[in-house]
mmCIF file of C-alpha atoms in Angstrom:
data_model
loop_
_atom_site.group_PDB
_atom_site.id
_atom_site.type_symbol
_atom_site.label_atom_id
_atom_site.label_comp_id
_atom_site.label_asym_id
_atom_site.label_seq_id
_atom_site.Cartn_x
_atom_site.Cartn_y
_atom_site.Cartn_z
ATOM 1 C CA UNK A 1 0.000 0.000 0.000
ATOM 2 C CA UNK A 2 1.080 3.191 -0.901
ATOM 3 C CA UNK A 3 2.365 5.318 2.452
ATOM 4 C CA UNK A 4 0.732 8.368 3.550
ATOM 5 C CA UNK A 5 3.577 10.242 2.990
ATOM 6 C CA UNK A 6 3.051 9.508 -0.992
ATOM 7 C CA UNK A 7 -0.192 10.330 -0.887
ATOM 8 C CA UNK A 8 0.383 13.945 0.423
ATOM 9 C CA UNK A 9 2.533 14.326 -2.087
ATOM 10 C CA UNK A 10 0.270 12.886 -5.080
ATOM 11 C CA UNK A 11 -2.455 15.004 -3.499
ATOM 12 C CA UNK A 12 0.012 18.137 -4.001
ATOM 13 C CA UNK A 13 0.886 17.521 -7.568
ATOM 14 C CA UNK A 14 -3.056 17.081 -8.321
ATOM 15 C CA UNK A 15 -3.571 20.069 -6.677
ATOM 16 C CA UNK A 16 -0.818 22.261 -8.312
ATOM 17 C CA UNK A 17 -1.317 20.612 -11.692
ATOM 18 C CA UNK A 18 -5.291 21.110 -12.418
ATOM 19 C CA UNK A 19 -4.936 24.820 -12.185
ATOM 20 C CA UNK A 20 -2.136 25.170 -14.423
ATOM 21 C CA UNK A 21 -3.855 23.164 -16.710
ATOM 22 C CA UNK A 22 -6.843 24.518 -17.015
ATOM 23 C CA UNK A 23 -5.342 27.683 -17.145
ATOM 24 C CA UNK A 24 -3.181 26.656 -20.052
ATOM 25 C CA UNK A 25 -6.549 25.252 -21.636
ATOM 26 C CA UNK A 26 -8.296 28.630 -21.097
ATOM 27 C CA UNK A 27 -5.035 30.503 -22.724
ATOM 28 C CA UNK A 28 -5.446 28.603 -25.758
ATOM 29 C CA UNK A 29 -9.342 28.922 -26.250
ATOM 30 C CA UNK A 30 -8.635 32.738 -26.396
ATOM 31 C CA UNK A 31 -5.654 32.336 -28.452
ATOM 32 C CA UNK A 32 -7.332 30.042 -31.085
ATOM 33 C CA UNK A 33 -10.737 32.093 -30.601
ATOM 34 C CA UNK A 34 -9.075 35.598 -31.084
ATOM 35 C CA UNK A 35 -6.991 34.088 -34.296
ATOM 36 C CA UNK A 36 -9.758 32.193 -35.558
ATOM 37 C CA UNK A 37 -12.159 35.197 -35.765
ATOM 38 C CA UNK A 38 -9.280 37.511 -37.265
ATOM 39 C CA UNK A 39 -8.674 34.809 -39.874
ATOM 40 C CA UNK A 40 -12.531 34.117 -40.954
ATOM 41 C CA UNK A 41 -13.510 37.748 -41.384
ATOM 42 C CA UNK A 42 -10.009 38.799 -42.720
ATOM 43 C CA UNK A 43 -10.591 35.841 -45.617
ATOM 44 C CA UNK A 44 -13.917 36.625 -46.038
ATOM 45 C CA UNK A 45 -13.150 40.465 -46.850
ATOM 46 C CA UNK A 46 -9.984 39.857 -49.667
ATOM 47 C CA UNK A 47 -10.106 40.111 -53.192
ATOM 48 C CA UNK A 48 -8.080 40.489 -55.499
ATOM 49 C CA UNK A 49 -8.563 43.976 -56.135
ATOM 50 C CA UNK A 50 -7.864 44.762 -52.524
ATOM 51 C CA UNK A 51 -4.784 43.005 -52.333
ATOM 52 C CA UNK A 52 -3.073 44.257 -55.491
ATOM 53 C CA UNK A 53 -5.681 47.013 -56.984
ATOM 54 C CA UNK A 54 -4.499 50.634 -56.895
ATOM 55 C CA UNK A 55 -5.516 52.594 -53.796
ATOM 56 C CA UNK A 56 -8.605 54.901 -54.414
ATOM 57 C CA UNK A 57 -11.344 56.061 -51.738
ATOM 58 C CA UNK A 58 -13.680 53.206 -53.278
ATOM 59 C CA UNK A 59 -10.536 50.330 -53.261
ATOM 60 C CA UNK A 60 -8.557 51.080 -50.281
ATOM 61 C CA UNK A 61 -5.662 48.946 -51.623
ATOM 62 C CA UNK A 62 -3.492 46.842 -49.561
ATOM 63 C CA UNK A 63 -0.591 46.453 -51.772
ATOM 64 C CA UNK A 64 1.396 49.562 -50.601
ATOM 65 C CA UNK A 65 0.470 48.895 -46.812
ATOM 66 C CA UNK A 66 1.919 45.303 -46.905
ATOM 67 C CA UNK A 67 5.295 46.758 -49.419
ATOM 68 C CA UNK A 68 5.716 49.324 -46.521
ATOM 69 C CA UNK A 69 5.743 46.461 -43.723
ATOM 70 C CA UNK A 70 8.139 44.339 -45.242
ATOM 71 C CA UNK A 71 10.593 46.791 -46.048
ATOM 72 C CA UNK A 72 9.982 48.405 -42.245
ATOM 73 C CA UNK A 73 10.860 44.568 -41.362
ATOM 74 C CA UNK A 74 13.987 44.574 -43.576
ATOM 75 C CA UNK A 75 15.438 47.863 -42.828
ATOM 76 C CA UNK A 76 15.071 47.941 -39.156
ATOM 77 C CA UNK A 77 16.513 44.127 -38.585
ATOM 78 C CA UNK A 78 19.556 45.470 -41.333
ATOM 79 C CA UNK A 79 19.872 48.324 -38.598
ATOM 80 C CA UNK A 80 18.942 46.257 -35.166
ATOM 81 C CA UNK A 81 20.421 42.880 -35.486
ATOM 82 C CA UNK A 82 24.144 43.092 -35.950
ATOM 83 C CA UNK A 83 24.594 46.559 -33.820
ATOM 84 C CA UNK A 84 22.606 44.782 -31.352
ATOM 85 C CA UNK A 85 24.560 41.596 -31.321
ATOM 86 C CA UNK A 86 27.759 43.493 -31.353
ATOM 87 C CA UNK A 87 27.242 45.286 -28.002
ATOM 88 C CA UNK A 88 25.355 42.477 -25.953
ATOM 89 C CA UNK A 89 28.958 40.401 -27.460
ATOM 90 C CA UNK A 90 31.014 43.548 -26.727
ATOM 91 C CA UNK A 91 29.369 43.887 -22.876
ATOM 92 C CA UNK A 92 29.521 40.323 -22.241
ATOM 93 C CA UNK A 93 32.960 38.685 -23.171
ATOM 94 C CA UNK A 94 35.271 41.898 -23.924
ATOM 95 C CA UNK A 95 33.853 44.702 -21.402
ATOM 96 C CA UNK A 96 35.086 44.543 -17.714
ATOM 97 C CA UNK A 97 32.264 43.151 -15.835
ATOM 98 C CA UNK A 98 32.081 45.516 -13.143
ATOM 99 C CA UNK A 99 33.111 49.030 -14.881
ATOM 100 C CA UNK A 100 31.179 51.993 -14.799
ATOM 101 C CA UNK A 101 30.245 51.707 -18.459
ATOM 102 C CA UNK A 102 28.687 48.136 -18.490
ATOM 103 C CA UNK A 103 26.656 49.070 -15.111
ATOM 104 C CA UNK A 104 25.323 52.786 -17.204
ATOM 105 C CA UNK A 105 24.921 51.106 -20.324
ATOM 106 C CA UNK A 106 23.149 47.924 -18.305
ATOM 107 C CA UNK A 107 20.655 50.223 -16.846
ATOM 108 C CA UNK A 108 20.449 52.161 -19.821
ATOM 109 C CA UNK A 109 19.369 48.853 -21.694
ATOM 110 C CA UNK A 110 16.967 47.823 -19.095
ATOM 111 C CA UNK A 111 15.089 51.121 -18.491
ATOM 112 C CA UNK A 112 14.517 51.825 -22.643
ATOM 113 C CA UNK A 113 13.147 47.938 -23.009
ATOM 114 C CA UNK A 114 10.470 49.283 -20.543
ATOM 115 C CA UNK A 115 9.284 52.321 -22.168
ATOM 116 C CA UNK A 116 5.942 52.465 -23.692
ATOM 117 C CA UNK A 117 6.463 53.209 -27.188
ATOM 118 C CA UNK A 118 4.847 56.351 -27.622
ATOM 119 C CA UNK A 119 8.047 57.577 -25.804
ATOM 120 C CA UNK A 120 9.956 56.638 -29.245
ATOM 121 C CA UNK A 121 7.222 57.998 -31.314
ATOM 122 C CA UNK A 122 7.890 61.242 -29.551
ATOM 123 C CA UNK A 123 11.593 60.952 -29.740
ATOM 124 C CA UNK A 124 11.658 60.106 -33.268
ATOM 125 C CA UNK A 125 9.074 62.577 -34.258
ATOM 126 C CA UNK A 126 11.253 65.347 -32.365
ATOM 127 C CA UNK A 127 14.695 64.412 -33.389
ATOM 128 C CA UNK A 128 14.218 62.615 -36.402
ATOM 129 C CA UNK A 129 11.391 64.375 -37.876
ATOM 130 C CA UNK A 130 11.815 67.959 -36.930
ATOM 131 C CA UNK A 131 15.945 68.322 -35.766
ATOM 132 C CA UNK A 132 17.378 66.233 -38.628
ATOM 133 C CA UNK A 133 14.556 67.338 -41.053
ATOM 134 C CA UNK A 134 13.285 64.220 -42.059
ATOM 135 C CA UNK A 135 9.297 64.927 -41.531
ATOM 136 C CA UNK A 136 7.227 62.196 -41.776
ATOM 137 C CA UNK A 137 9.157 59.770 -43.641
ATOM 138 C CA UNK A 138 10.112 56.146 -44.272
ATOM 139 C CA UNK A 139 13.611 56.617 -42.709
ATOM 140 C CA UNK A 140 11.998 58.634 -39.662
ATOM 141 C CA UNK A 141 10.184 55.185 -39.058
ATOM 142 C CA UNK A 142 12.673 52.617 -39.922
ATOM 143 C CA UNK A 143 15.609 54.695 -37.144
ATOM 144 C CA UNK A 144 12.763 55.226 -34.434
ATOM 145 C CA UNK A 145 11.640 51.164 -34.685
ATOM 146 C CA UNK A 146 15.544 50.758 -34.568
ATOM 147 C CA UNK A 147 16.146 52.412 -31.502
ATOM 148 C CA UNK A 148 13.298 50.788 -30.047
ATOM 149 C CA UNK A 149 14.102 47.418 -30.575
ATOM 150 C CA UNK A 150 17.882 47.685 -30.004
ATOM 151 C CA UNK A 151 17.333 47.168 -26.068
ATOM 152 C CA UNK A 152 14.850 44.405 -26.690
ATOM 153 C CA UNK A 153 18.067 42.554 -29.095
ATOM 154 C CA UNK A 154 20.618 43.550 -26.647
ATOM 155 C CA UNK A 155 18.800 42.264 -23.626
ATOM 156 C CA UNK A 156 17.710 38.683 -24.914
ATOM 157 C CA UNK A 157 21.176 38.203 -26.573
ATOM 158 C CA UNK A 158 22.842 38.815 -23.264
ATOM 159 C CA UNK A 159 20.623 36.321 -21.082
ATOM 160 C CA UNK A 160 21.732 34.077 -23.950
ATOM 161 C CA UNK A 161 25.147 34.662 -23.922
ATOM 162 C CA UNK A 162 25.534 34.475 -19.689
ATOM 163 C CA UNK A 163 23.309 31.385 -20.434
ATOM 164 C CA UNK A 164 26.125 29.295 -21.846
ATOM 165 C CA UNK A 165 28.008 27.302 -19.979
ATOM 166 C CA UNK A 166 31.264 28.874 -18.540
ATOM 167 C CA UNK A 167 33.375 25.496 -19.068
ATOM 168 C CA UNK A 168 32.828 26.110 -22.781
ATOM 169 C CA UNK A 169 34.669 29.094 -22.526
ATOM 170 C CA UNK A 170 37.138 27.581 -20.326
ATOM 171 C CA UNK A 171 38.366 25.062 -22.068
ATOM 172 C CA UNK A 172 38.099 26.802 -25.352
ATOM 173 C CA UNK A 173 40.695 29.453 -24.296
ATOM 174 C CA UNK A 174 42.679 26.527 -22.348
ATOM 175 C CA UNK A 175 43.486 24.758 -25.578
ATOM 176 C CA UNK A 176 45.221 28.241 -26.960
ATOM 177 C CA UNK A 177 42.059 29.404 -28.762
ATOM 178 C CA UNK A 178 41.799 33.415 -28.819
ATOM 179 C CA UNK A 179 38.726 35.145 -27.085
ATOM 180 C CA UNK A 180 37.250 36.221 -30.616
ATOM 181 C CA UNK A 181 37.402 32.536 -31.653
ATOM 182 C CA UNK A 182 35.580 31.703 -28.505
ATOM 183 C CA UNK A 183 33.195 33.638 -29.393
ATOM 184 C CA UNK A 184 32.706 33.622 -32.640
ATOM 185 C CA UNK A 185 33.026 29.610 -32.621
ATOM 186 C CA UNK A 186 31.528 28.218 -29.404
ATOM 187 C CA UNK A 187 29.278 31.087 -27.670
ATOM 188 C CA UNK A 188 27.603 32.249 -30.775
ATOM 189 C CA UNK A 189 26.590 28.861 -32.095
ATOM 190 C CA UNK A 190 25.314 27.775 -28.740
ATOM 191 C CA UNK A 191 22.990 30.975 -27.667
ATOM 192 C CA UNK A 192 21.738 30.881 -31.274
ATOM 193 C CA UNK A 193 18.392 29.744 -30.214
ATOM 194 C CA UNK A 194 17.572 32.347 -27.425
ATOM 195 C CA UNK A 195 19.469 35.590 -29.934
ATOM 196 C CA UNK A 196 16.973 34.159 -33.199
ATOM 197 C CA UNK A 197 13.981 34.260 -30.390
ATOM 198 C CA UNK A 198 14.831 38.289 -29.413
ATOM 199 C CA UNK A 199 15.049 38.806 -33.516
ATOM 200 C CA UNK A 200 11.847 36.965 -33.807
ATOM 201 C CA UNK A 201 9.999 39.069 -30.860
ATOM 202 C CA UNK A 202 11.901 42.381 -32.505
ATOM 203 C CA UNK A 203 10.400 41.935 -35.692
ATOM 204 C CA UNK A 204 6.996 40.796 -33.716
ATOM 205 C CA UNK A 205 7.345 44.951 -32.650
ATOM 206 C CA UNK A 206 7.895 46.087 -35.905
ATOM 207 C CA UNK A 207 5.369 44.230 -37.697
ATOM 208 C CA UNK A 208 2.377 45.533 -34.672
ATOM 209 C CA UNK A 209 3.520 48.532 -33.422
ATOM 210 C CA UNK A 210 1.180 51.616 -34.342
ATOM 211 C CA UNK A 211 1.930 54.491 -32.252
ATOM 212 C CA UNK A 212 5.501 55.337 -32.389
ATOM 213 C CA UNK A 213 4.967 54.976 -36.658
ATOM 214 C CA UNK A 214 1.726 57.105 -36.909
ATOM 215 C CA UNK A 215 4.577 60.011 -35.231
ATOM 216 C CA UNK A 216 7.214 59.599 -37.669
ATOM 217 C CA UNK A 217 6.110 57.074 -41.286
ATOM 218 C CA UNK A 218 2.557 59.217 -41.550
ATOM 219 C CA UNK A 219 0.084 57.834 -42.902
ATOM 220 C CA UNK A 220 0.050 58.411 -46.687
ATOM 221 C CA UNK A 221 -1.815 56.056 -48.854
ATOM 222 C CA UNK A 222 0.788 55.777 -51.553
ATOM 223 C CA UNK A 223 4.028 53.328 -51.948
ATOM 224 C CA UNK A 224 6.953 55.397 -50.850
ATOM 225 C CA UNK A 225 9.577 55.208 -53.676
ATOM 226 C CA UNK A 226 12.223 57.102 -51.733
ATOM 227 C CA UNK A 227 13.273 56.856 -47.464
ATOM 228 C CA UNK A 228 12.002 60.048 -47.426
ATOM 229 C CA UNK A 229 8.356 59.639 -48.410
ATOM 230 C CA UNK A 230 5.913 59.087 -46.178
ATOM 231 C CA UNK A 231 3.645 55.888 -46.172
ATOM 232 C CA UNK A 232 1.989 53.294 -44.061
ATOM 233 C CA UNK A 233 2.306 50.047 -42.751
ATOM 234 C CA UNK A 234 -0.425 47.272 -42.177
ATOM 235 C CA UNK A 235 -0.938 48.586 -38.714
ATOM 236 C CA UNK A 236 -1.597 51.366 -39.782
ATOM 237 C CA UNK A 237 -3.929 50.546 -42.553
ATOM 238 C CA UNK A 238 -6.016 49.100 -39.863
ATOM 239 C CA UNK A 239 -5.746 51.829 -37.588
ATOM 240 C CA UNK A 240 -6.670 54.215 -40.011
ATOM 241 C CA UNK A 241 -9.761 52.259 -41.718
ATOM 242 C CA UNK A 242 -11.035 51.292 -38.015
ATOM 243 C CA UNK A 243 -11.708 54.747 -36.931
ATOM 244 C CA UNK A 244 -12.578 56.481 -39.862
ATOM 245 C CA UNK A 245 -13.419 53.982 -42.858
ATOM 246 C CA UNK A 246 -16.882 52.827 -41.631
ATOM 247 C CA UNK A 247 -18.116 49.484 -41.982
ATOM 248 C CA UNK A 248 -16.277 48.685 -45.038
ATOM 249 C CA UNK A 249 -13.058 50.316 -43.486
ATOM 250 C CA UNK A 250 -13.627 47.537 -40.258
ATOM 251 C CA UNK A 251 -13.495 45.247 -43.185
ATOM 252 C CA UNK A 252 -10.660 46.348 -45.117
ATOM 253 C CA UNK A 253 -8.689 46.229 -41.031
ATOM 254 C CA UNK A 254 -9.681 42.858 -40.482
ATOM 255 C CA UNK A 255 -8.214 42.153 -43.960
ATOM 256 C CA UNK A 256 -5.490 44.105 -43.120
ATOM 257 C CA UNK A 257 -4.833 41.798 -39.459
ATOM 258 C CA UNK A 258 -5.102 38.714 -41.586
ATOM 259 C CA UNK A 259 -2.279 39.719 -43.701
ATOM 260 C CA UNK A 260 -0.153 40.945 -40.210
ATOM 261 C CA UNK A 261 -0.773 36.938 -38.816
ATOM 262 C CA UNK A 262 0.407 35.663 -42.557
ATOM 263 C CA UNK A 263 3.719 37.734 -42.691
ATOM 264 C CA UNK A 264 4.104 37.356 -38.865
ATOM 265 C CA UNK A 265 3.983 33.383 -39.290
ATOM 266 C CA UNK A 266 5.501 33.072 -42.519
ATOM 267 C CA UNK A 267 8.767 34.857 -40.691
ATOM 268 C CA UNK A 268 8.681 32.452 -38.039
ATOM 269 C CA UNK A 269 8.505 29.708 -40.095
ATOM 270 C CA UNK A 270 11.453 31.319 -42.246
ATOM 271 C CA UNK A 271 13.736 31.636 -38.941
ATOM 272 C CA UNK A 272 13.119 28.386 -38.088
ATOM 273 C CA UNK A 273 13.817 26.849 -41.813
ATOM 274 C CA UNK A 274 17.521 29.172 -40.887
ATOM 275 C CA UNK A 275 17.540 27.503 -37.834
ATOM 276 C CA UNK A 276 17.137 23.878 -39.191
ATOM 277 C CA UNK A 277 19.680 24.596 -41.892
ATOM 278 C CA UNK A 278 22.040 25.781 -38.935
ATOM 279 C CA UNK A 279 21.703 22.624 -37.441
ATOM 280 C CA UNK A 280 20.271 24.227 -34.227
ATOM 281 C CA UNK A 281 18.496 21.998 -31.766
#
């Protein structure tokens, strides 16, 4: 017969374990219910006229909205991804641990990650926009999402980089290699996993946000053929069409929030076909 001892402790797990799984249940009945509804309504409202028509008052055309996104997504991971890289590598394996610039540029990491991002809408509207005469433009947008999502890189990249095991390093430099080859051969290849995860949630930012772009992209209907036009994203388009299009403009947004979960999942799926190909487990 079992003991009472084992019991108690049965009885705990039960306990403990219902809750978390019915709140895990509950998470994903919102999850798949929010998607779900976004993805029948968004399906039900394309055409092709909407998705590659020219963009009139009667056809509010998504073809420059989702051009803009992409190349928001391009330019600001161009921008984000190796300067980001570079300093959480810089602060983490070169930097003295415990000097005054790791500690101010620490903090300084920490406290911009938590900013509501109006506060770089405002920034980049102010400095971008207005000191360095930019306006509303494409390259207003693309260096205010960059300095947003710089702490976001720089932060995941370092839990990453602490996160791998110290003997690695050990032995690497042990057996005569340099500290660059360290890195660049052992520490890099094993926090690939958690530094593709902050890229993935960085472009998750650029792809949604709304505020800090309505500040500094605009909100022009047309394709912007140079960084300094204005434009906007599929964000947005949604924003935009929500509030003043109506009931067809609530159509064209949910439209518009179908195409966000397509390019949001189909760059997912792309990192993970990198990751695959990396040989990252």
């Amino acid at each position: 017969m079992p003991s009472r001892q084992h019991l108690k402790r049965n009885l705990k797990k039960h306990l403990f374990s219902v809750p978390l799984r019915i709140a895990v249940v509950m998470v994903m009945i919102i999850v798949i219910s929010v998607i779900g509804y976004i993805i029948i309504n968004g399906v039900k409202n394309l055409s092709f006229n909407l998705l590659f028509g020219a963009y009139s008052s009667e056809n509010p055309s998504l073809l420059a909205p989702t051009g803009v996104t992409l190349i928001l997504v391009f330019l600001v991971s161009l921008i984000t991804f190796p300067l980001g890289v570079t300093a959480a590598v810089y602060q983490r394996e070169f930097a003295k641990p415990n000097s005054l610039f790791v500690k101010i540029s620490s903090t300084a990491v920490e406290l911009l990650a938590g900013f509501p991002s109006i506060i770089f809408g405002l920034f980049g509207s102010l400095f971008f926009g207005q000191m360095l005469g930019f306006g509303y433009s494409l390259i207003s947008g693309v260096l205010t999402m960059a300095v947003m999502n710089l702490p976001v890189i720089i932060r995941v990249t370092e839990e990453s980089i602490m996160a791998v095991d110290n003997d690695y390093r050990l032995g690497s430099l042990a057996m005569g290699a340099s500290r660059w080859y360290t890195v660049r051969k052992i520490i890099l290849p094993s926090a690939k996993n958690g530094i593709m995860a902050g890229f993935l949630l960085s472009i998750g930012r650029v792809v949604g946000e709304t505020a800090p772009l309505i500040l500094t992209l605009g909100t022009a209907t047309n394709f912007p053929t140079s960084l300094l036009d204005s434009g906007r994203n599929l964000s947005l388009q949604m924003y935009v069409l929500s509030r003043d299009g109506g009931e067809k403009g609530l159509k064209v947004a949910f439209a518009s929030a179908f195409l966000l979960i397509v390019i949001a999942l189909s760059i997912n799926l792309l990192a993970s076909l990198v990751m695959k190909k990396s040989n990252v487990k």
